[in-house]
PDB file of C-alpha atoms in Angstrom:
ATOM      1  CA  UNK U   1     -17.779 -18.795   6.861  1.00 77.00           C
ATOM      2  CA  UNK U   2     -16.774 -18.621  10.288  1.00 82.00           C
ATOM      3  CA  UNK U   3     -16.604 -22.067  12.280  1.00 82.00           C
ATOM      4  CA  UNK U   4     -15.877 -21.559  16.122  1.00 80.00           C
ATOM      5  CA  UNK U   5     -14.498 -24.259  18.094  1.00 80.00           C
ATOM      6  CA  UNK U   6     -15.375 -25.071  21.933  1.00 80.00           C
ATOM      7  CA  UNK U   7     -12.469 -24.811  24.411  1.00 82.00           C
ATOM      8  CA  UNK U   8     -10.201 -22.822  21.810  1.00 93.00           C
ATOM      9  CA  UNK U   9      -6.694 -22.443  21.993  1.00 95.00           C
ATOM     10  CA  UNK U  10      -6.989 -18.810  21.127  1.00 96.00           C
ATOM     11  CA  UNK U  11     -10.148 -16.854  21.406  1.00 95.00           C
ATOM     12  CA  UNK U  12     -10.578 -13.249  19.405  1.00 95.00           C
ATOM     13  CA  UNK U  13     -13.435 -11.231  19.872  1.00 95.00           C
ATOM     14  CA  UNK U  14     -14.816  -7.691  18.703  1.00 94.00           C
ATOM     15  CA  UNK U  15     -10.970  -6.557  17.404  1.00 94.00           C
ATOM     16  CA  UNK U  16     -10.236  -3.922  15.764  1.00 93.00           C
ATOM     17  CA  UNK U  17      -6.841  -2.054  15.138  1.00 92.00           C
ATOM     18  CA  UNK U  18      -6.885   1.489  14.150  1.00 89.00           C
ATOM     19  CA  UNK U  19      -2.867   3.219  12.604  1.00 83.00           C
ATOM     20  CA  UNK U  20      -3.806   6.830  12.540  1.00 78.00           C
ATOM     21  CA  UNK U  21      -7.247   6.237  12.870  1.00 77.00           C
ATOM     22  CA  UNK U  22      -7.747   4.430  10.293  1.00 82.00           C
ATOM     23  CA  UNK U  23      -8.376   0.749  10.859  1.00 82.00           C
ATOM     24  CA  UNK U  24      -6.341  -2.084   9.490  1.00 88.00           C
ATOM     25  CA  UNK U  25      -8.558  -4.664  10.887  1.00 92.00           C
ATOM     26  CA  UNK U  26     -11.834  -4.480  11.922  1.00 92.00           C
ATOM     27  CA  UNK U  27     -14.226  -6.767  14.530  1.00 91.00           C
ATOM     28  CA  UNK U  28     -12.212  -9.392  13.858  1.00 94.00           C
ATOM     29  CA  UNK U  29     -14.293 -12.919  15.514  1.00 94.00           C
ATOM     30  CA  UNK U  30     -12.576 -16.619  15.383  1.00 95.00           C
ATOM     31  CA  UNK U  31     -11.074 -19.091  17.766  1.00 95.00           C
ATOM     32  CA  UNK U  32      -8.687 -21.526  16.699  1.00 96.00           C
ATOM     33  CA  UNK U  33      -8.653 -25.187  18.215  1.00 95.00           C
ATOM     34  CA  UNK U  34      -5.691 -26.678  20.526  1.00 94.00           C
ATOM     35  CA  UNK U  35      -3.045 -28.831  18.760  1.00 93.00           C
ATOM     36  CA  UNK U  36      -4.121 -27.078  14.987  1.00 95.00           C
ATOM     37  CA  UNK U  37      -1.961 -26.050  13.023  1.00 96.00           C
ATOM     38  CA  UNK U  38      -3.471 -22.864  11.774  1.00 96.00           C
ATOM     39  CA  UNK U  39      -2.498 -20.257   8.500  1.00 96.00           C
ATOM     40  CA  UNK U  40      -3.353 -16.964   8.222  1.00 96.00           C
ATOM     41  CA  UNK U  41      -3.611 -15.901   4.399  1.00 95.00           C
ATOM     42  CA  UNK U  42      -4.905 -13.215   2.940  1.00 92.00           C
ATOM     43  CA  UNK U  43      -3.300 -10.211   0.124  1.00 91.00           C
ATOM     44  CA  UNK U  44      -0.588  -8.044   0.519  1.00 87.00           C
ATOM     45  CA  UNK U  45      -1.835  -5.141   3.457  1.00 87.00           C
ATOM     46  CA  UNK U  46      -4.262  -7.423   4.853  1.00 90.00           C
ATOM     47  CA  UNK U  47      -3.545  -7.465   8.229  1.00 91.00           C
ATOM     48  CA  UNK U  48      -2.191 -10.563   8.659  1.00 93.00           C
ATOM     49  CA  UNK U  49       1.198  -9.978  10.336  1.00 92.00           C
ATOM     50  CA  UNK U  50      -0.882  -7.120  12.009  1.00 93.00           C
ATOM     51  CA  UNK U  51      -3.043  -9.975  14.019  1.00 94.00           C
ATOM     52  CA  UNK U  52       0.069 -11.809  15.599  1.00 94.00           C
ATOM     53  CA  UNK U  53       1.713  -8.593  16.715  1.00 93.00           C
ATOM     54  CA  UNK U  54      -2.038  -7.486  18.618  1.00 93.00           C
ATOM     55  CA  UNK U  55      -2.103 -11.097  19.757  1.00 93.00           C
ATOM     56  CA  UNK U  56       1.362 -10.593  21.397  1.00 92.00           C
ATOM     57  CA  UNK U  57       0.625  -7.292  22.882  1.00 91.00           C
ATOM     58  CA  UNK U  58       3.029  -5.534  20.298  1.00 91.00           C
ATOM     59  CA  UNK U  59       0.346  -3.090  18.757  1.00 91.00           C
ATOM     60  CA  UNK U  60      -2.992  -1.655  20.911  1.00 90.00           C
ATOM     61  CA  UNK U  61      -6.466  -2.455  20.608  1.00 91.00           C
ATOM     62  CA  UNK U  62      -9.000   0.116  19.510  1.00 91.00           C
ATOM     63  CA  UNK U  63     -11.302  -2.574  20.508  1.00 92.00           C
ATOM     64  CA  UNK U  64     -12.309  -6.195  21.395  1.00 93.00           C
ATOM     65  CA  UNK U  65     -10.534  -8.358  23.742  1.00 93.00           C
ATOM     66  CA  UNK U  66      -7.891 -11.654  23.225  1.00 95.00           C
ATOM     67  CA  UNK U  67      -7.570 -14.794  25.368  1.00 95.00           C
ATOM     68  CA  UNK U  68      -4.960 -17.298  24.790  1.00 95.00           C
ATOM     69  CA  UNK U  69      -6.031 -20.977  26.706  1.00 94.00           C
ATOM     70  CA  UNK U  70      -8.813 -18.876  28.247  1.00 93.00           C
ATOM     71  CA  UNK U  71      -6.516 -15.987  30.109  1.00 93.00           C
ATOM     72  CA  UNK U  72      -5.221 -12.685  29.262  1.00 93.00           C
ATOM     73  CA  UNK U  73      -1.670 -12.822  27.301  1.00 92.00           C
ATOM     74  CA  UNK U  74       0.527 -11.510  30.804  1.00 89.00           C
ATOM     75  CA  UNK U  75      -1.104 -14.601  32.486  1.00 91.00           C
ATOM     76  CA  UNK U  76       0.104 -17.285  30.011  1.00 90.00           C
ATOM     77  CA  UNK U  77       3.061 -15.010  28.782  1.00 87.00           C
ATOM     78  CA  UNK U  78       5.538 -18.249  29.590  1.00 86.00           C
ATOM     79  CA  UNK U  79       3.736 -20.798  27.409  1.00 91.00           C
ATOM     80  CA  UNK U  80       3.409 -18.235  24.501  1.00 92.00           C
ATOM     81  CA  UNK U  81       6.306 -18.697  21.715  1.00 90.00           C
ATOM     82  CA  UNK U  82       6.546 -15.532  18.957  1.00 89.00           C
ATOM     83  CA  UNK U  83       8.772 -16.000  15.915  1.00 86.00           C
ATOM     84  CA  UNK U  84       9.049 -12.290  13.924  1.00 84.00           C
ATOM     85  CA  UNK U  85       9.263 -12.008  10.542  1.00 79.00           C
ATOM     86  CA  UNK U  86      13.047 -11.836   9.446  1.00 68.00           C
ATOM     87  CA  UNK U  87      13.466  -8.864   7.642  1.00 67.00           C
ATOM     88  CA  UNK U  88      12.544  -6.870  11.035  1.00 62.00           C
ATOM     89  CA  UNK U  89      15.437  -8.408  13.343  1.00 63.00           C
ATOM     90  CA  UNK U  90      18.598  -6.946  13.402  1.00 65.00           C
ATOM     91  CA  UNK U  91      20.960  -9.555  11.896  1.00 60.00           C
ATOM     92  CA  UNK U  92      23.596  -7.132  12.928  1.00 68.00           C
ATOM     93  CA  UNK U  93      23.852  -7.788  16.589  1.00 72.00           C
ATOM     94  CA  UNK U  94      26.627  -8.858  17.803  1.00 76.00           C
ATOM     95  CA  UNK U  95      25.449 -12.213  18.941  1.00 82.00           C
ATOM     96  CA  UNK U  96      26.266 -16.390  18.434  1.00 85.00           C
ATOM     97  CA  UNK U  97      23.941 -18.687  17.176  1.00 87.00           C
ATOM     98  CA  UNK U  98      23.494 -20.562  21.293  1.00 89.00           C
ATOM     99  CA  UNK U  99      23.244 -16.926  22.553  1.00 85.00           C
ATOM    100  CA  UNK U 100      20.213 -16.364  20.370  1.00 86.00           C
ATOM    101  CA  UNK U 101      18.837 -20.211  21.137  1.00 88.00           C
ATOM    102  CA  UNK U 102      19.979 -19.669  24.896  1.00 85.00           C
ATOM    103  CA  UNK U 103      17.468 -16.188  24.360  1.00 82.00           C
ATOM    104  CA  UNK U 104      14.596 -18.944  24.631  1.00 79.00           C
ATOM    105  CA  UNK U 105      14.991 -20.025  28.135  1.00 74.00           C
ATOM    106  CA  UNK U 106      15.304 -16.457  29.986  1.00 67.00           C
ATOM    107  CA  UNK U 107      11.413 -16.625  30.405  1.00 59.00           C
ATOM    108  CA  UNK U 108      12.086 -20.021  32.518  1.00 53.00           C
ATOM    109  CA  UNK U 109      15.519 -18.984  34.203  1.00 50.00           C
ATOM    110  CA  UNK U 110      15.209 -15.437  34.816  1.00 50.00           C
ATOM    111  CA  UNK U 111      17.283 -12.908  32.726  1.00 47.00           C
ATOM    112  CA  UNK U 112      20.042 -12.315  35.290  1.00 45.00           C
ATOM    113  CA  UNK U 113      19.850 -15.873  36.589  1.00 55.00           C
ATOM    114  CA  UNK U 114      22.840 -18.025  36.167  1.00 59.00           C
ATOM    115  CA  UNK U 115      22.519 -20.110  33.073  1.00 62.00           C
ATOM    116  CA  UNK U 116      22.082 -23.311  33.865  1.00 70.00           C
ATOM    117  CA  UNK U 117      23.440 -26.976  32.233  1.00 74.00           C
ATOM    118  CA  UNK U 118      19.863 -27.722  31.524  1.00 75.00           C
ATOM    119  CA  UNK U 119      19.586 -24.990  29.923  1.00 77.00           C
ATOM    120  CA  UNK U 120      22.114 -25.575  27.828  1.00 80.00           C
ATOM    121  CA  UNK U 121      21.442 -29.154  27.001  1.00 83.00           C
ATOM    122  CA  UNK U 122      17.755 -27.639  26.064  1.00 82.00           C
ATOM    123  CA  UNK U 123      19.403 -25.050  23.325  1.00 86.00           C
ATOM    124  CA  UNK U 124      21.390 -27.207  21.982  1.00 87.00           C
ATOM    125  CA  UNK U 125      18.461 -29.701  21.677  1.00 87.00           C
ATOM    126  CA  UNK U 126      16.838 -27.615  19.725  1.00 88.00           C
ATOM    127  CA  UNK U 127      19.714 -26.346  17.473  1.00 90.00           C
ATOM    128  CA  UNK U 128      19.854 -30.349  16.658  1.00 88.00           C
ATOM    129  CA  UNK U 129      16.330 -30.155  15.873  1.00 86.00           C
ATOM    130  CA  UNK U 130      16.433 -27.663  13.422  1.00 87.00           C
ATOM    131  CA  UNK U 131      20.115 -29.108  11.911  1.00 86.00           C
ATOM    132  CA  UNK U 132      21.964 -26.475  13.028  1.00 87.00           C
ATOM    133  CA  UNK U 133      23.929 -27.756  15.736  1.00 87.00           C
ATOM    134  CA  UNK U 134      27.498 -27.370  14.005  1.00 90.00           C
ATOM    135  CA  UNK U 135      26.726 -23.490  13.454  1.00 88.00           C
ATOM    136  CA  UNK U 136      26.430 -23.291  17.641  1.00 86.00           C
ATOM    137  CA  UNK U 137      29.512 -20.558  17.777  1.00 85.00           C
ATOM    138  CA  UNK U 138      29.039 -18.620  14.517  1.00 88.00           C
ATOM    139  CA  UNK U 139      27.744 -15.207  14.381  1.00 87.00           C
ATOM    140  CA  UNK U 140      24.103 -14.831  13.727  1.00 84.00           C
ATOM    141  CA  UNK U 141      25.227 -11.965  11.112  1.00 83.00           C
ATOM    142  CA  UNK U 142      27.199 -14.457   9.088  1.00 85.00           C
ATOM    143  CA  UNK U 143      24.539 -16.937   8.417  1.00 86.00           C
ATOM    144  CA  UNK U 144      22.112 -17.437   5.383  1.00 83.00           C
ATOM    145  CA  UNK U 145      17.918 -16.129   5.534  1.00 79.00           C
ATOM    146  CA  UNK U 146      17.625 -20.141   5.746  1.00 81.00           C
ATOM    147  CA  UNK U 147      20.382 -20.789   8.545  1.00 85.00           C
ATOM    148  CA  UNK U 148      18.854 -17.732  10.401  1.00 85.00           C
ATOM    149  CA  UNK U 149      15.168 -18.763  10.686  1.00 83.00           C
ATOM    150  CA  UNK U 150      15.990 -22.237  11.446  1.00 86.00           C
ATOM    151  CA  UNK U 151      18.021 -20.569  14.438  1.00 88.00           C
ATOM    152  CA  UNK U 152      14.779 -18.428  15.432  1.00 86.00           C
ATOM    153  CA  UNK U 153      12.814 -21.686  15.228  1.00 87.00           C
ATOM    154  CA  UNK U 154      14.904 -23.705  17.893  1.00 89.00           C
ATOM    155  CA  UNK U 155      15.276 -19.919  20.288  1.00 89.00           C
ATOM    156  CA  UNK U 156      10.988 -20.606  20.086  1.00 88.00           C
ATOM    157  CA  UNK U 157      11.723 -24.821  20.723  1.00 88.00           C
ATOM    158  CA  UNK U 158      13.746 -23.771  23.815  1.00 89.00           C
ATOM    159  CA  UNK U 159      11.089 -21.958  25.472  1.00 85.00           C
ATOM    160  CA  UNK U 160       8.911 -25.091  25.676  1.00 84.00           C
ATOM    161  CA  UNK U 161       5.447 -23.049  25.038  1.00 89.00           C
ATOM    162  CA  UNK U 162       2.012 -24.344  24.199  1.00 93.00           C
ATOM    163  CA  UNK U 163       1.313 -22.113  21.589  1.00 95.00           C
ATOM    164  CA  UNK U 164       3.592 -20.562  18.858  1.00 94.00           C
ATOM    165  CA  UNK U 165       2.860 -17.978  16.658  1.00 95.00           C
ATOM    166  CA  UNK U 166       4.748 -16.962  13.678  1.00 92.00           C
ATOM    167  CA  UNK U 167       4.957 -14.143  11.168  1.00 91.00           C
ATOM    168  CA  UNK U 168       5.590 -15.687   7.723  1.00 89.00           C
ATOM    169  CA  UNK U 169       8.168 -18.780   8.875  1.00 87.00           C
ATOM    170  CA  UNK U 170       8.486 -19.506   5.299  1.00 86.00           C
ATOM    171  CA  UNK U 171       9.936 -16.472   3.489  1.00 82.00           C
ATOM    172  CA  UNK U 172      12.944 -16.701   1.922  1.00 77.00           C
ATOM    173  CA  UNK U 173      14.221 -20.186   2.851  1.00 80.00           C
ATOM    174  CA  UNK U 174      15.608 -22.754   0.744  1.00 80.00           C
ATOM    175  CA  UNK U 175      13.102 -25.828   0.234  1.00 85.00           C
ATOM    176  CA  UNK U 176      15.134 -27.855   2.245  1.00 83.00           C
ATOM    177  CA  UNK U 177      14.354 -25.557   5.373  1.00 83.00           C
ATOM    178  CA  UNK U 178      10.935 -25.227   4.688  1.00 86.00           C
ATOM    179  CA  UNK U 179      10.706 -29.356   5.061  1.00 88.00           C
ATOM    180  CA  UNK U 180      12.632 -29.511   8.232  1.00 85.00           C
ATOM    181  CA  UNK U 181      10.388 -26.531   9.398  1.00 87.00           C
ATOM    182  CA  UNK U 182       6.892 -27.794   8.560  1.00 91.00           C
ATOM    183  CA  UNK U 183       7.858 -31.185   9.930  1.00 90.00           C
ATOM    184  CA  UNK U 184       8.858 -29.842  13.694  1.00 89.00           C
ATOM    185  CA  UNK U 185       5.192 -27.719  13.889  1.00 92.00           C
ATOM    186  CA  UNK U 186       3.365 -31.131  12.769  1.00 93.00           C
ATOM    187  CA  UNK U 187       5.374 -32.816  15.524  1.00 91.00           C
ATOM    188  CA  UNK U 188       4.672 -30.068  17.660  1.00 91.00           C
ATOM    189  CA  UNK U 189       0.980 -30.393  17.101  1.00 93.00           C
ATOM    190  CA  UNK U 190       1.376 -33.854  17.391  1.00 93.00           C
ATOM    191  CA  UNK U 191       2.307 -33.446  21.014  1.00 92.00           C
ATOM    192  CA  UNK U 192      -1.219 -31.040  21.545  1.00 93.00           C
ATOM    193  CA  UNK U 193       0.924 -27.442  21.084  1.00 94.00           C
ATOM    194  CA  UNK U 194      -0.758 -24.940  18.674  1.00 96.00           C
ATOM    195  CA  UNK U 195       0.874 -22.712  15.688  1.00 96.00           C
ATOM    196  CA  UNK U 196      -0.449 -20.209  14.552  1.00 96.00           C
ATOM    197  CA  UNK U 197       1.702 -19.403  11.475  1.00 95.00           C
ATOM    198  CA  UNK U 198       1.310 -16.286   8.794  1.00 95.00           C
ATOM    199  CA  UNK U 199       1.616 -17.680   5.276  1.00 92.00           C
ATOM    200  CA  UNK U 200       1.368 -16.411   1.481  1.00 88.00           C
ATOM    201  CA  UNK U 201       2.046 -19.190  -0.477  1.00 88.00           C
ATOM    202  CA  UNK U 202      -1.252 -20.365  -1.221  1.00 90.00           C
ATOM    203  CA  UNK U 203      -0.031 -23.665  -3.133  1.00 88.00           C
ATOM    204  CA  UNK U 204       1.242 -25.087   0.247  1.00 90.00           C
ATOM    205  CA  UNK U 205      -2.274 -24.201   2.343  1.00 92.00           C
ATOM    206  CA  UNK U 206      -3.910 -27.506   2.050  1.00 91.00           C
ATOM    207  CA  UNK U 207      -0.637 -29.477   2.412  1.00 92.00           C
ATOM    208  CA  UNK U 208       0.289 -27.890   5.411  1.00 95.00           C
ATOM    209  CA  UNK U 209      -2.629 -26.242   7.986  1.00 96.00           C
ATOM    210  CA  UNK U 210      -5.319 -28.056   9.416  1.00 94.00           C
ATOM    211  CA  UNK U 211      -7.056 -25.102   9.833  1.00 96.00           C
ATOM    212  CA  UNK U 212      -7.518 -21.536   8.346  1.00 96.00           C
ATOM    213  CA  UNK U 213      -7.825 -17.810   8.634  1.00 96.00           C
ATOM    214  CA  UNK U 214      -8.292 -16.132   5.675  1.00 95.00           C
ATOM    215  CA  UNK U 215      -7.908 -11.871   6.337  1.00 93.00           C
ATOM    216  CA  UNK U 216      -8.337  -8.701   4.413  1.00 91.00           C
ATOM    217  CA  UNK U 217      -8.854  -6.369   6.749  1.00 91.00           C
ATOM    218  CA  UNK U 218     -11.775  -7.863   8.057  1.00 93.00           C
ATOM    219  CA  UNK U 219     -12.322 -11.833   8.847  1.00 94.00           C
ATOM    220  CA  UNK U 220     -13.640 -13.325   5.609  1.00 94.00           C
ATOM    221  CA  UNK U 221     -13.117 -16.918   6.962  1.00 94.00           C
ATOM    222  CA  UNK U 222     -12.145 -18.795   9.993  1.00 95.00           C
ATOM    223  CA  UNK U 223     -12.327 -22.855  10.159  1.00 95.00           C
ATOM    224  CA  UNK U 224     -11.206 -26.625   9.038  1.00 95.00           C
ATOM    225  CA  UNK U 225      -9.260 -25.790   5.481  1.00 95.00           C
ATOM    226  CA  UNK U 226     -11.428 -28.421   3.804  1.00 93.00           C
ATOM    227  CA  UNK U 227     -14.280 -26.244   4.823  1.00 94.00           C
ATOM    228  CA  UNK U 228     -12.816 -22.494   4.283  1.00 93.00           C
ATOM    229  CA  UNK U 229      -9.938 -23.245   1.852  1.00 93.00           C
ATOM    230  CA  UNK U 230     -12.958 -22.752  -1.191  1.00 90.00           C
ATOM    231  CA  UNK U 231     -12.329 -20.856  -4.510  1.00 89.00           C
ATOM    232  CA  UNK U 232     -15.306 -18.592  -3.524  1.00 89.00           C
ATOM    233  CA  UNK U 233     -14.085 -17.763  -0.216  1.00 91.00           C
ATOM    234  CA  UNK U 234     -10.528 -17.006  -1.660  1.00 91.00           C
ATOM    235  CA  UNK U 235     -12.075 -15.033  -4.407  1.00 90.00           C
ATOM    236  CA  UNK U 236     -13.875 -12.900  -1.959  1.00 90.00           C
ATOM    237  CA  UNK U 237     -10.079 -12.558  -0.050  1.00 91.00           C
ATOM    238  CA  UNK U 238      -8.176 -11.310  -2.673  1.00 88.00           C
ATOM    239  CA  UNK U 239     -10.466  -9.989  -5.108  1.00 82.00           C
ATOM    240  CA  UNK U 240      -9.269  -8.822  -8.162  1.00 58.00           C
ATOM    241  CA  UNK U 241      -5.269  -9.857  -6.849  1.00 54.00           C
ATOM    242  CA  UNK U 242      -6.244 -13.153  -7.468  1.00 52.00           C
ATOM    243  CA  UNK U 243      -6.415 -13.438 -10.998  1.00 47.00           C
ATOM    244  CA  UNK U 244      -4.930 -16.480 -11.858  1.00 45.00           C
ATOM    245  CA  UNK U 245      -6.134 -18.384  -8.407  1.00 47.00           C
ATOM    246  CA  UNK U 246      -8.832 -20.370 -10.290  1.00 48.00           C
ATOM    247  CA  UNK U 247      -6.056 -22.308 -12.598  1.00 48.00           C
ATOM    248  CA  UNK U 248      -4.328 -22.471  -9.649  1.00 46.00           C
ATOM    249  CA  UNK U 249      -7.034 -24.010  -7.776  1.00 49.00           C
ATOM    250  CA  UNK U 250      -7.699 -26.825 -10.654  1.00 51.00           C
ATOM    251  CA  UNK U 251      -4.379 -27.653 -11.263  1.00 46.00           C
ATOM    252  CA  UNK U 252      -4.329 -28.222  -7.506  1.00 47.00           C
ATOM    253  CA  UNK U 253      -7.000 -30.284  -7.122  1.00 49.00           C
ATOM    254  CA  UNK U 254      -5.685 -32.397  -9.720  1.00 49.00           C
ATOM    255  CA  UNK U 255      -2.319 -32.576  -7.939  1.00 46.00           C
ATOM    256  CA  UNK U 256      -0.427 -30.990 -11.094  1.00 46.00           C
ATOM    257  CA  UNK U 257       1.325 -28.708  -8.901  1.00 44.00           C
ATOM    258  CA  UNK U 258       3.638 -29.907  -6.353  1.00 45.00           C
ATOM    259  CA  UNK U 259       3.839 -27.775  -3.222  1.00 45.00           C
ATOM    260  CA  UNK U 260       8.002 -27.251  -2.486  1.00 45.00           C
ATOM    261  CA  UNK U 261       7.520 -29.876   0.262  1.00 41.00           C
TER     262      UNK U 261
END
């Protein structure tokens, strides 16, 4: 099932991705509303993370074309927020928590423009927003997984975009990060931005995403989760991965098993 929406947020036509020559995602179709707050989902290897990085210009296209608010990415580059998956940064680098925030605003200030009080006042901001305000002048080495995303979450906050995409937010943070997360990108949406957000826990779908895309390798679904969020449709995702998905599913829908929000 593949719903398209009028006016989309982000548009995605005809992609495919080849490594090697061999394709990791192929003719890939959707569009995803403004102000949704969209998961991708889909098995291990599915091409999931593989469809932010072509979004951001990070891989190339063997095919098909991308528009973000109607315009290529190099055109809109300043509203566009990316948040990387963890495990690829180097924690290592010798860097405070308000340089990496501060990181956020060289898009609006230029990177060898004087930093500005504004600027400042904006990083800072967003360090409060994400409870990590008291952590301003430790190393970015020294922190927790938790500590660390929530300081990659207000760096995206201080750029201001319309549009954030993420690469699996969620992994490896305490429960208490994953509320204060979830609750800025519904506040977010709330204020008409879009997230885009890469996701395996399949417990928290329905909780958290207004809208899905559900990946492996090609597009199985794209749409409102109350219309693409279905046991067949997830069945035809993960195949035989998702052995135990249909007790899952019940106990769900009976609201036996508490998401970790």
């Amino acid at each position: 099932m593949i719903i398209q929406t009028e006016n989309p947020a982000l548009e995605i036509h005809d992609l495919t991705v080849s490594y090697d020559r061999k394709p990791v995602l192929w003719g890939i179709d959707l569009s995803v509303p403004y102000g949704s707050i969209c998961g991708i989902i889909g098995p291990n290897g599915a091409g999931k993370s593989t469809l932010i990085k072509s979004v951001m210009g990070l891989i190339p296209l063997s095919s098909g074309y991308i528009k973000i608010f109607n315009q290529e990415l190099d055109e809109i580059r300043l509203k566009v927020s990316y948040v990387p998956q963890r495990e690829s940064v180097d924690w290592d680098f010798p860097a405070s928590v308000l340089d990496i925030v501060m990181m956020g605003r060289y898009g609006k200030v230029g990177l060898f423009r004087n930093i500005r009080k504004a600027d400042k006042e904006a990083a800072m901001n967003a360090l409060e927003q994400v409870g990590m305000e008291k952590f301003y002048r430790r190393q970015i080495s020294q922190l927790s997984g938790g500590q660390q995303q929530r300081v990659f979450l207000a760096r995206a906050l201080t750029q201001q975009a319309d549009i954030y995409f993420m690469d699996e937010p969620f992994a490896g943070v305490d429960a208490a990060t994953e509320k204060a997360i979830i609750q800025i990108l519904r506040r977010l949406a709330g204020e008409g931005k879009t997230i885009v957000v890469v996701h395996h826990d399949l417990q928290s779908v329905s909780t958290y995403f207004n809208w899905i895309i559900m990946l492996n390798l090609r597009l199985v679904a794209s749409g409102p989760t109350e219309k693409v969020f279905t046991q067949q449709l997830l069945e035809e995702a993960y195949g035989g991965k998702l052995t135990l998905l249909s007790e899952v599913g019940e106990l769900m829908k009976k609201e036996q098993v508490p998401t970790r929000e």
